[in-house]
Coordinates of C-alpha atoms in Angstrom, one line a residue:
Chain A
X624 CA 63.7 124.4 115.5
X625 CA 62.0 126.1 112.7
X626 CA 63.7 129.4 113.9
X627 CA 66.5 128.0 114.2
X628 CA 66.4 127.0 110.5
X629 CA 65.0 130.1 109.8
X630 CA 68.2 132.2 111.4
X631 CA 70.1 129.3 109.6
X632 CA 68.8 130.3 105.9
X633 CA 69.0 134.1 106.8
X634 CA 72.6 134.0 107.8
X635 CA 73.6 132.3 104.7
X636 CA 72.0 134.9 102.3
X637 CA 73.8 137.5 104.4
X638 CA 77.1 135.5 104.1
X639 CA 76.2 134.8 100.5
X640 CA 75.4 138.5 99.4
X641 CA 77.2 137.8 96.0
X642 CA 76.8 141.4 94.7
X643 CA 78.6 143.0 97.2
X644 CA 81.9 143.8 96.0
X645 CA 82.6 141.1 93.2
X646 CA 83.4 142.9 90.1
X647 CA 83.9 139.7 88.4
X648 CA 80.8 137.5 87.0
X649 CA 81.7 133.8 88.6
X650 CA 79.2 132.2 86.4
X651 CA 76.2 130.4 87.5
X652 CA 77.8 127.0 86.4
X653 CA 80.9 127.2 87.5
X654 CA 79.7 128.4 91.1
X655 CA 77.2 125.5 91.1
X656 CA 80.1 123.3 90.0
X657 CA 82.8 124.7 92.4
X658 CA 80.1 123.9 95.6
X659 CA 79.6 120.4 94.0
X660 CA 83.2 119.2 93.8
X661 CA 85.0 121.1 97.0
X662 CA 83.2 119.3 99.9
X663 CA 84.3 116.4 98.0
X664 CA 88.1 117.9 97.5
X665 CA 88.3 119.0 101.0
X666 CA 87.2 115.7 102.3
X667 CA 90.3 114.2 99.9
X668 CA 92.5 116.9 101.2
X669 CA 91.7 116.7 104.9
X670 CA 92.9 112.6 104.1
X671 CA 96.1 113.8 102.2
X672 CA 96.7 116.2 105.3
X673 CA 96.2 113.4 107.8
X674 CA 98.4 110.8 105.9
X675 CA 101.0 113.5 105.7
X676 CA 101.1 113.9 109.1
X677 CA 101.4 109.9 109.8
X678 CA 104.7 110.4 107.8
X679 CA 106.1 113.0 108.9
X680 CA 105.8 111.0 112.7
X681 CA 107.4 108.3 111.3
X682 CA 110.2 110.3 109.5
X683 CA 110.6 112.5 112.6
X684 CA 109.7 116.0 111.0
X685 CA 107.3 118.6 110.6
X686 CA 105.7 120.9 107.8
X687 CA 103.1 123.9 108.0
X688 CA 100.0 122.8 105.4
X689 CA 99.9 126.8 105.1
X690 CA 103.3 127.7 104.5
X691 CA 104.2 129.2 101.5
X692 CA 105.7 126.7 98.7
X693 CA 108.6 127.6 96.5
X694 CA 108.4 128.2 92.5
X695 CA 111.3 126.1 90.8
X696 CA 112.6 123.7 88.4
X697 CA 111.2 120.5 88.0
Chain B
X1066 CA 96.7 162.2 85.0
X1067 CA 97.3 159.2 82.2
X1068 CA 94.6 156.7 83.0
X1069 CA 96.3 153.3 81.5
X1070 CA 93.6 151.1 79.9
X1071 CA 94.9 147.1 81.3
X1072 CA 92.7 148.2 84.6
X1073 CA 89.4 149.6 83.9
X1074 CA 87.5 146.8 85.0
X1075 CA 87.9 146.9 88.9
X1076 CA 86.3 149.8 90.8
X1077 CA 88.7 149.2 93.6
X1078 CA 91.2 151.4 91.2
X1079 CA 93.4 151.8 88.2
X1080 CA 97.1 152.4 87.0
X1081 CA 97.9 155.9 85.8
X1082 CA 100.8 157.4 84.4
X1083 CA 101.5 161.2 86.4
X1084 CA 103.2 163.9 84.9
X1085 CA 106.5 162.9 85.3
X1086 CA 106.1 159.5 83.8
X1087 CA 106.1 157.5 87.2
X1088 CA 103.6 154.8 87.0
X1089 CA 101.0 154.9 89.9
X1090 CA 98.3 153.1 91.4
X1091 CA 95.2 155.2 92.4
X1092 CA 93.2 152.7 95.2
X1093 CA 89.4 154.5 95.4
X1094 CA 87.4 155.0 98.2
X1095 CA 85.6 151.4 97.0
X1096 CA 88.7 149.8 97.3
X1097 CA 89.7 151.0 100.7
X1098 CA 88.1 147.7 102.8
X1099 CA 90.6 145.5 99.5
X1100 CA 93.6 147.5 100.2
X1101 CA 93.0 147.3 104.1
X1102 CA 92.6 143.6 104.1
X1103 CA 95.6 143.0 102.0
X1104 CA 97.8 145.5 103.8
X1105 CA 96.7 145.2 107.6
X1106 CA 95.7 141.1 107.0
X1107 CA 100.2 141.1 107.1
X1108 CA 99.2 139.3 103.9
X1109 CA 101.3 141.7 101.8
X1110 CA 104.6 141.4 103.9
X1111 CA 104.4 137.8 103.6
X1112 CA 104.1 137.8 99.6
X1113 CA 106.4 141.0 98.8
X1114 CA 109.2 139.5 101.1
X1115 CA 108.9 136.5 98.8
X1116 CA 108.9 138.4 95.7
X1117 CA 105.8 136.6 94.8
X1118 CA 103.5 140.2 95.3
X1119 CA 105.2 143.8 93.8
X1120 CA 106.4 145.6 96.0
X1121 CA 104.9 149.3 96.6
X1122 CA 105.4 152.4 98.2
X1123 CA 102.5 154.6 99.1
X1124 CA 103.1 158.5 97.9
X1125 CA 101.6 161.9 98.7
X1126 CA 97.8 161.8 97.2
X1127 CA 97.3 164.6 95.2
X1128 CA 93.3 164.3 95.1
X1129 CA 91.6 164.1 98.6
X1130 CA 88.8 162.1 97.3
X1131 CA 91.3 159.3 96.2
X1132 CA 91.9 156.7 99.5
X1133 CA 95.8 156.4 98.4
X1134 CA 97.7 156.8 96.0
X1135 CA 100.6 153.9 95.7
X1136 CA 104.2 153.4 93.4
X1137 CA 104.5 150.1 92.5
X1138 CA 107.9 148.6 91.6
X1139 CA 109.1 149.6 87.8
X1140 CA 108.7 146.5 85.6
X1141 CA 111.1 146.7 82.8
X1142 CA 108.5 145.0 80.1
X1143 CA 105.0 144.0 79.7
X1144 CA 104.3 140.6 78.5
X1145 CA 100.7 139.0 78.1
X1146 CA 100.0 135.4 78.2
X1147 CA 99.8 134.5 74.6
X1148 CA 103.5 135.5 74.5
X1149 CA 104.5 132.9 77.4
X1150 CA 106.0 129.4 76.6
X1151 CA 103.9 127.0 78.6
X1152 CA 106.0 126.6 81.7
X1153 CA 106.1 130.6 81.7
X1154 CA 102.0 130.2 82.2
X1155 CA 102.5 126.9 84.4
X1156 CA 104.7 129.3 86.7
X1157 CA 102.1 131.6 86.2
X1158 CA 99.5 129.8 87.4
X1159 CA 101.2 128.0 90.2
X1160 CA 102.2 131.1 91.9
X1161 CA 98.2 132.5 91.2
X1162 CA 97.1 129.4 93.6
X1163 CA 100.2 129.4 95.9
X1164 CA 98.8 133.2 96.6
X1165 CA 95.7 132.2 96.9
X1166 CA 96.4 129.5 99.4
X1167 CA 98.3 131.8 101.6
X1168 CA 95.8 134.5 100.9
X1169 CA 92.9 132.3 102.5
X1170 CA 95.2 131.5 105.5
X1171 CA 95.4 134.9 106.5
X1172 CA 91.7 135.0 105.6
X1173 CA 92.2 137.1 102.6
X1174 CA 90.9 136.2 98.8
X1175 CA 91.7 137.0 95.6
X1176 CA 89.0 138.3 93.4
X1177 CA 90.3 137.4 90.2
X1178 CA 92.5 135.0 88.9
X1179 CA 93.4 137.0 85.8
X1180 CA 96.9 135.7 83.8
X1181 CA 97.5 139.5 83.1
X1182 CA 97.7 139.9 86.5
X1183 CA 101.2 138.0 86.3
X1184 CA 104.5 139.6 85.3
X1185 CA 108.2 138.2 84.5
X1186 CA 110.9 139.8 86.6
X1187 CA 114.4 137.7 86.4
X1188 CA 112.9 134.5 85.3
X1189 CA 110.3 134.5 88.0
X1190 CA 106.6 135.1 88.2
X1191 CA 105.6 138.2 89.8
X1192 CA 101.7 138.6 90.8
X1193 CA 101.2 142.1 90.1
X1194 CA 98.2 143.8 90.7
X1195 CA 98.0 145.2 94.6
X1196 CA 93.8 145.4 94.2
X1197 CA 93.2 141.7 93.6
X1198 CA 92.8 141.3 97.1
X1199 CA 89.7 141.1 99.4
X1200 CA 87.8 139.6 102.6
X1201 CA 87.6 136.1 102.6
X1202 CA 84.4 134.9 104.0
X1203 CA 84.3 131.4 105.1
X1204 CA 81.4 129.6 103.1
X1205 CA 81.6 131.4 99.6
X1206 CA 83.0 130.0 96.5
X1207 CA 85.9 131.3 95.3
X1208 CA 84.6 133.7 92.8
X1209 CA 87.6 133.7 91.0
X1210 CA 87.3 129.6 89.6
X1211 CA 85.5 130.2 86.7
X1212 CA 88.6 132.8 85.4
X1213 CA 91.1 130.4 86.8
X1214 CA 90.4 127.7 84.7
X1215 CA 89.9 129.6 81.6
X1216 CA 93.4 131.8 82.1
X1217 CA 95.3 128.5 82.9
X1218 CA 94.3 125.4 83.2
X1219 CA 92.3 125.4 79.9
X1220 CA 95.1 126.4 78.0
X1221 CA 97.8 124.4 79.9
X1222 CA 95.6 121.3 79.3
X1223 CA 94.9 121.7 75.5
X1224 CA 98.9 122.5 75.1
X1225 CA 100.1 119.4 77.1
X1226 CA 97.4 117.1 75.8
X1227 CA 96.9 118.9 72.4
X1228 CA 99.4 121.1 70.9
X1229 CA 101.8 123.9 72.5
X1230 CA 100.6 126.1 69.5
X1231 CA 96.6 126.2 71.4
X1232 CA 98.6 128.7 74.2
X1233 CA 98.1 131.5 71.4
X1234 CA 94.4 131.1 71.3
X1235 CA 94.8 133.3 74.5
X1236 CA 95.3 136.5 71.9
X1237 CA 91.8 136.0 70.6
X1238 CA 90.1 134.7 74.0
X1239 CA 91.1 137.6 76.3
X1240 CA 89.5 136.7 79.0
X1241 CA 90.8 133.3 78.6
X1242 CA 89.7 129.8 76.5
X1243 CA 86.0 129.4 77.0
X1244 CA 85.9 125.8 78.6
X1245 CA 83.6 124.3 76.4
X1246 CA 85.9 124.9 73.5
X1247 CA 88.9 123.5 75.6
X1248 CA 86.3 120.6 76.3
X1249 CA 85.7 119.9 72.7
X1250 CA 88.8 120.2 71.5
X1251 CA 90.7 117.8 74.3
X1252 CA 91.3 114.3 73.6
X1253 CA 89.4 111.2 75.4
X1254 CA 92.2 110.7 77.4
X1255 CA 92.3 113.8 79.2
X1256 CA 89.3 112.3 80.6
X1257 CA 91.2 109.7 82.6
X1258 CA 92.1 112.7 84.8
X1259 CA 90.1 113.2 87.2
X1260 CA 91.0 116.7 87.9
X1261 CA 91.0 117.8 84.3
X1262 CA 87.7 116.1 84.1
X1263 CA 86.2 118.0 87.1
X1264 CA 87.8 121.8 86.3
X1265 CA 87.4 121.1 82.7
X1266 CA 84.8 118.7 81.0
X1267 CA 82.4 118.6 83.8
X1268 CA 83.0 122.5 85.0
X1269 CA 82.1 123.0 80.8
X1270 CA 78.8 121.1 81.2
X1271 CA 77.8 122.7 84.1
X1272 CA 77.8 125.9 82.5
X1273 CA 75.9 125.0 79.9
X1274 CA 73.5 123.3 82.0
X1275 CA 72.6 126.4 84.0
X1276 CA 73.6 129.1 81.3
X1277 CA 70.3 130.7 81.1
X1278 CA 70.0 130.5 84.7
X1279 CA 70.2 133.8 86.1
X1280 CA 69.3 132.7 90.0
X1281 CA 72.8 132.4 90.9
X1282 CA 72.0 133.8 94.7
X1283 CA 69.3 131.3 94.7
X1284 CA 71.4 127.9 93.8
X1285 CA 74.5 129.4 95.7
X1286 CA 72.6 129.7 99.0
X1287 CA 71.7 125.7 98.7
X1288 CA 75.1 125.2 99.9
X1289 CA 78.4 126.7 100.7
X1290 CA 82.1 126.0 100.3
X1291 CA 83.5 125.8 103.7
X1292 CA 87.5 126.7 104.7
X1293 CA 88.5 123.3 104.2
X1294 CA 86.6 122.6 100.8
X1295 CA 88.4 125.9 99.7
X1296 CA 91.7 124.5 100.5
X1297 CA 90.9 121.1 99.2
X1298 CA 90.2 123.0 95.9
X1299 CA 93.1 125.2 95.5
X1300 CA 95.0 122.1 96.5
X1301 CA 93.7 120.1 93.7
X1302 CA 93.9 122.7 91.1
X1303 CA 97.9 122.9 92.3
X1304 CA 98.4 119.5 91.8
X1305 CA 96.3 119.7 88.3
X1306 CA 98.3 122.3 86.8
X1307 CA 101.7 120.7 88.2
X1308 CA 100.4 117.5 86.5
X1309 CA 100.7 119.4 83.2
X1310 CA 103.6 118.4 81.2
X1311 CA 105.3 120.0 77.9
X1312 CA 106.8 117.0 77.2
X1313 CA 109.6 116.8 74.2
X1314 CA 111.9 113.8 73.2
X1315 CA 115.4 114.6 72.9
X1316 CA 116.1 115.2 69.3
X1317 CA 113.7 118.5 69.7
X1318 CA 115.7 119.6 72.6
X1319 CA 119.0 118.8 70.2
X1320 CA 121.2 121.7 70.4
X1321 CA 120.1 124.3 68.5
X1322 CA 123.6 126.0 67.2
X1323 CA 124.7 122.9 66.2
X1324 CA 122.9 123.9 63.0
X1325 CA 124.7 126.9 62.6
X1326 CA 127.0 127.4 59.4
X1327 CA 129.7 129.5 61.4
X1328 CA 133.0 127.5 62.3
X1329 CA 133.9 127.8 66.4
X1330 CA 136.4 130.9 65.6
X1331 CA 133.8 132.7 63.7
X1332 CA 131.0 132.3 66.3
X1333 CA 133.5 133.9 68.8
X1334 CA 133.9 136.8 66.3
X1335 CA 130.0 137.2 66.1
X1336 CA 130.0 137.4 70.1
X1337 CA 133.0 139.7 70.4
X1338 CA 131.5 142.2 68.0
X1339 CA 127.9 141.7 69.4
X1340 CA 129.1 142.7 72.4
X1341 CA 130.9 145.7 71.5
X1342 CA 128.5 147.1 69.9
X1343 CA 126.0 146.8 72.8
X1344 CA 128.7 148.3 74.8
X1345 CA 128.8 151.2 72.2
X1346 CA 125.2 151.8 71.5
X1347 CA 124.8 151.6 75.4
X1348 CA 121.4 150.5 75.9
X1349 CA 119.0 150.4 79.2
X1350 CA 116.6 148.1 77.3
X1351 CA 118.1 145.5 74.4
X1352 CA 115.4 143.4 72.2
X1353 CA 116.8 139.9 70.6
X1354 CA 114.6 139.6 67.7
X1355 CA 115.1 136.1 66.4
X1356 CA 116.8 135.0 69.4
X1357 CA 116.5 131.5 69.2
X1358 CA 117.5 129.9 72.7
X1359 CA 119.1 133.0 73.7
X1360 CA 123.1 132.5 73.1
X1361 CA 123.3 136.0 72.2
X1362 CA 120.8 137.9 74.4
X1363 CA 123.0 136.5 77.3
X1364 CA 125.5 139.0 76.1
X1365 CA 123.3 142.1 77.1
X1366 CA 121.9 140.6 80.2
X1367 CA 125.5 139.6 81.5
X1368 CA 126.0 143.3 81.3
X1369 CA 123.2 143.6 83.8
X1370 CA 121.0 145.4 80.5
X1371 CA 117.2 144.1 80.8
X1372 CA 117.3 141.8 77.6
X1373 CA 113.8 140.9 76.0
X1374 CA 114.4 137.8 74.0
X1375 CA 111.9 137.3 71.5
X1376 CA 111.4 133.8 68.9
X1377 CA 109.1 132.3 67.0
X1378 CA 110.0 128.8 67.6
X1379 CA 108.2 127.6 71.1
X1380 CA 111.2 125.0 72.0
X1381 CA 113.6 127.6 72.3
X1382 CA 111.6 130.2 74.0
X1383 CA 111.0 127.3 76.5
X1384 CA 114.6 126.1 76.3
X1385 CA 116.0 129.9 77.0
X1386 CA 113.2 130.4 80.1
X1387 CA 113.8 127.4 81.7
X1388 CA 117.5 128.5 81.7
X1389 CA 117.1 132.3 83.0
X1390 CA 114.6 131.0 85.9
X1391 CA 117.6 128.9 87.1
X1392 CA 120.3 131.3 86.6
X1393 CA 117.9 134.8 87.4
X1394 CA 119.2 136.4 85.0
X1395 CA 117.6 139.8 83.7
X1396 CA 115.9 138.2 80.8
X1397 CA 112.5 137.6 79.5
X1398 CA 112.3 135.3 76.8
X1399 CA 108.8 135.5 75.0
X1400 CA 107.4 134.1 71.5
X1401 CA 107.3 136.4 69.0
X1402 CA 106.3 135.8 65.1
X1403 CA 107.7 138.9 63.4
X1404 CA 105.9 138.4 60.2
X1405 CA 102.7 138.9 62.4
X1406 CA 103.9 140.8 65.5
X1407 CA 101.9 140.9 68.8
X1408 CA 98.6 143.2 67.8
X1409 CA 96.9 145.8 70.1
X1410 CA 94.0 144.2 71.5
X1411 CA 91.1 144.2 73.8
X1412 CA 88.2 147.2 74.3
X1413 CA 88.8 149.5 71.7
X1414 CA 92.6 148.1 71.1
X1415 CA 93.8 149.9 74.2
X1416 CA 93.9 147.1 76.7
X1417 CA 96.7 145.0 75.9
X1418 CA 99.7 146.7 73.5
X1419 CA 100.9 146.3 70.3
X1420 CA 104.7 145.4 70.0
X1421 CA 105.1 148.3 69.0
X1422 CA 103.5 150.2 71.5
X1423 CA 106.2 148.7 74.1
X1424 CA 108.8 150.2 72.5
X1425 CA 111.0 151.9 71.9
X1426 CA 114.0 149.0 72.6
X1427 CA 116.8 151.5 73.2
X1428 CA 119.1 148.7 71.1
X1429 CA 117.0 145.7 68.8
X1430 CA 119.6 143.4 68.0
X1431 CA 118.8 141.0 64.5
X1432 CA 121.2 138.5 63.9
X1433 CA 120.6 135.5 61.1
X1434 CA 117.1 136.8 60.5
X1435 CA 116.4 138.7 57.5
X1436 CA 116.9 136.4 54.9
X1437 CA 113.9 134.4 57.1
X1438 CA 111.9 138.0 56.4
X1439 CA 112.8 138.9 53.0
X1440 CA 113.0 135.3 51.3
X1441 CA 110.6 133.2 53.1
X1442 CA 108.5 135.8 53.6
X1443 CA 109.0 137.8 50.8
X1444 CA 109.2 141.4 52.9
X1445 CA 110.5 144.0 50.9
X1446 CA 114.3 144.9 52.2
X1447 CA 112.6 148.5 52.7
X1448 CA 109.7 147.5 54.7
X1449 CA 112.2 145.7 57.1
X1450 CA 114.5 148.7 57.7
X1451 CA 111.4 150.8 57.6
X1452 CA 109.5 148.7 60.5
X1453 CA 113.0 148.1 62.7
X1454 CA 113.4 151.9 62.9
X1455 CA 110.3 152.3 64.7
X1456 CA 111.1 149.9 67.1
X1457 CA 114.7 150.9 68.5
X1458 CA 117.1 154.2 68.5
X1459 CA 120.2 151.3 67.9
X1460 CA 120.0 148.5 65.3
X1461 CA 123.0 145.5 65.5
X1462 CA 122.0 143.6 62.2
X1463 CA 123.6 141.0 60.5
X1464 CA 123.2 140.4 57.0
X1465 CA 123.1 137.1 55.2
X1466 CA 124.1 137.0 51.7
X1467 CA 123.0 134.4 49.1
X1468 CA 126.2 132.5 48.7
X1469 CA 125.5 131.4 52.6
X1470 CA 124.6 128.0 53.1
X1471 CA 121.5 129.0 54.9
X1472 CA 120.0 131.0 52.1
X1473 CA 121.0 128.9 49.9
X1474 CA 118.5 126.1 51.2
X1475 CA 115.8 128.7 51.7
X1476 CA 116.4 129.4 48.0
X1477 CA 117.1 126.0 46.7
X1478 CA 113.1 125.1 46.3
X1479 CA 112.0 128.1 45.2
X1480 CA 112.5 130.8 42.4
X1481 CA 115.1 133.4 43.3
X1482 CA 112.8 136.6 42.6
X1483 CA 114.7 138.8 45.1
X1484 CA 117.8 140.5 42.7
X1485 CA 117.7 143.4 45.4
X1486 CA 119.1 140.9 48.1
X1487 CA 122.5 141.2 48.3
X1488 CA 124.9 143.8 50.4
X1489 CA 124.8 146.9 48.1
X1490 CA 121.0 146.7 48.0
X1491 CA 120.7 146.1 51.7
X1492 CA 122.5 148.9 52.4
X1493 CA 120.9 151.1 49.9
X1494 CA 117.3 150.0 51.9
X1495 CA 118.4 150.5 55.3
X1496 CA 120.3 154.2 54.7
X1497 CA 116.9 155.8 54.3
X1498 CA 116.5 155.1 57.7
X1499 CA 119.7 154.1 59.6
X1500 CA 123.1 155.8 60.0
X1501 CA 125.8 152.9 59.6
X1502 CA 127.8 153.3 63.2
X1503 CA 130.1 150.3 62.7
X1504 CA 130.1 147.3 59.7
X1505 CA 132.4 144.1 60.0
X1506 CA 132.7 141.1 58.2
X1507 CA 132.5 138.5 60.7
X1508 CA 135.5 136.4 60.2
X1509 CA 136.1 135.1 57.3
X1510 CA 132.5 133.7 56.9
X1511 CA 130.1 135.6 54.2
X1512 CA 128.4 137.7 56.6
X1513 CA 128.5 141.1 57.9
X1514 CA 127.6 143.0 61.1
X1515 CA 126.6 146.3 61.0
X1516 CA 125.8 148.7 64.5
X1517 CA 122.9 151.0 63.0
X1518 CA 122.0 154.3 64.3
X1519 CA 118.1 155.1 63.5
X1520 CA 117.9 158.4 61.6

């Protein structure tokens, strides 16, 4: 287990090797922020996807959640 | 090689102008694995088929150390943020996140979320900067946040909550509104959102909290922001900014040329010798300074002649873009104070031009402004001619005299202290630097059209 952890913790410093090609400084604060709020958001969204799916079985049609959406008028 | 200073930030590359005036982007050897990703990802195909990427070619490099060398489509004019009317920056932004979303399908990020990277073709946004583009790697934050919110959502907020005047904070916060100042200066109930809240108030708080923290790598490594928290994100932020609303009652969207003094036969004269003298100055690029919600700008761009239609007044800047992004016309309304034109600014006043500097307009046309110049702002007729030739080759003017009802009200609370304003002394200003081409009277109202040639 505690290698486990330890391959764990390793593998996210790899992943999270924040230097590597970021030009831009994301700001401790906002990066801390941005990991606080987003599990929370993609909990929210993965409800909105589900929901939208429910209708779209009801109404009889389909949509892609990564299709590209259209600039317009509102 | 002309290295152009809006790119000198990213090591991935930078725009140059070559010898024969083509604008090119040079991609570095550090920004092969960017270019790659964006290119072989089918990311790019997907976005420049849409028109939401620019389009590019890549050319012959001329320097083997350089990874490629690529020709992005021409843009006919430059305009930064702090020039947009708020739906031009809500447009803006949406397409930023709609690009992003698409982006991390394809696993593919953006690296910034810069406003400047966002240009106005037709009355739609155009994301244009091919090196914005790299690896996604499932479990790190979008780096990008922290520049979203300042670019777009700060401002957005402060202008639908606040006032549409906070959007030109953007020319002294280039790198966006710093978020606590957006914090401070929203109202309590900008609170009751929670999104604005989150990106905004708390996002503000949180930097403070950990702004002499310098263990970023540390605190990041406690936890990670999977695929689906990214998306949950982006989503929120789209349904944030789309929750922004300029919103106007009806009597300031009233109809602008109802105020005019010209009767209906008159106002056709005005467009029928507008448009001739566009047709005779025969311009590739035509500036409307003072062009209020665009009436007469519409005459160049129905010619197919990129127009540039410039005002002071936000509601018709916002009026005139909400028309052109429905009709597609080639027509960039943008707000413009001539008494304090755009300034040159950034690192050493090279990274964003002047006014100016994006000239020359081959044709400026200025009709009913110069008595807003010379008597409410009490510019010299001299300095006016003096300034307009430096910004076109062709100058359609109209001059107002004083027995016009307009100037009549701009002079009926004030002292008249301008005994130069009147035809002869216009004239006599103008001729040290403009060739009269063509002078009408329009109708049989008071004023006068004149095509100038700039000497």
């Amino acid at each position: 287990m505690k290698l486990q952890k330890a391959l764990i913790i390793i593998g996210l410093m790899v992943c999270l090797d924040l230097d590597a090609a970021a030009y831009l400084d994301p700001g401790t604060g906002s990066y801390i922020l941005q990991m606080l709020v987003a599990g929370v958001l993609g909990g929210l969204y993965a409800i909105k996807l589900y929901w939208n799916k429910i209708l779209n079985f009801f109404k009889g049609t389909s949509s892609d959640d990564d299709s590209l959406e259209d600039l317009g008028d509102e | 090689m002309n290295k152009l200073n809006a790119s000198f930030r990213d090591p991935a590359g930078f725009i140059f102008r070559d010898e024969n005036g083509t604008i090119l982007r040079q991609v570095n050897q550090a920004g092969k694995s960017d270019y790659d990703t964006l290119m072989d990802s089918g990311l790019y195909d997907v976005l420049s088929n849409k028109d939401f990427l620019i389009s590019h070619e890549e050319v012959e490099n001329k320097n083997s150390e350089v990874y490629k060398t690529i020709k992005p489509d021409l843009l006919p004019f430059i305009s930064y943020p702090y020039e947009w009317t708020f739906s031009q920056l809500k447009d803006a932004a949406l397409l930023t996140l709609y690009i992003q979303k698409a982006a991390i399908a394809k696993d593919v990020c953006l690296k910034d979320a810069s406003a400047y990277n966002v240009q106005f073709v037709n009355g739609k946004p155009v994301f244009i900067d091919t090196l914005s583009f790299e690896k996604y790697v499932e479990g790190e934050p979008w780096v990008a946040y922290k520049q979203f919110c300042q670019h777009f959502l700060a401002p957005l907020a402060l202008a639908a909550y606040k006032d549409v005047r906070c959007l030109q904070l953007l020319k002294n916060y280039i790198d966006g509104i710093p978020l606590d100042l957006a914090s401070s200066l929203l109202p309590r109930k900008s609170k009751l959102k929670l999104s604005i809240t989150t990106h905004i108030h708390w996002h503000a708080k949180s930097q403070k909290k950990h702004a002499s923290d310098t263990e970023v790598k540390a605190k990041a490594s406690k936890g990670k922001v999977s695929r689906l928290a990214m998306k949950g994100l982006i989503d929120n932020l789209i349904s944030a900014v789309k929750g922004l609303k300029w919103k106007l009652d009806n009597t300031e969207w009233g109809e602008y040329y109802t105020f005019t003094n010209y009767s209906d036969t008159n106002f056709d004269r005005k467009k029928e010798l507008v448009s001739s003298y566009i047709d005779k100055s025969s311009p590739k690029s035509l500036w409307d300074l003072g062009a209020n919600d665009g009436t007469f700008s519409s005459i160049g761009a129905s010619k197919g002649i990129h127009t540039v239609a410039f005002d002071i007044d936000p509601i018709a800047v916002e009026k005139n873009y909400r028309r052109v992004r429905k009709e597609g016309i080639p027509m960039l309304p943008l707000q413009q104070d001539l008494t304090n034109p755009t300034p040159a600014i950034g690192w050493a006043h090279t990274e964003r031009d002047s006014l100016q500097m994006r000239g020359k307009a081959d044709t400026v046309m200025a009709l009913a402004l110069i008595h807003h110049i010379a008597i409410s702002n009490n510019v010299p007729l001299e300095r006016i001619a003096e300034y307009l030739s430096k910004l076109c080759n062709h100058l359609i003017m109209e001059f107002v005299p004083k027995e016009d009802s307009q100037v009549k009200i701009l002079l009926a609370t004030r002292e008249d202290i301008f005994p130069q304003y009147n035809l002869d002394g216009f004239e006599q200003a103008f001729s040290q630097y403009f060739d009269v081409v063509e002078k009408d009277q329009v109708g049989d109202s008071h004023r006068t059209l004149y095509l100038l040639k700039t000497k």
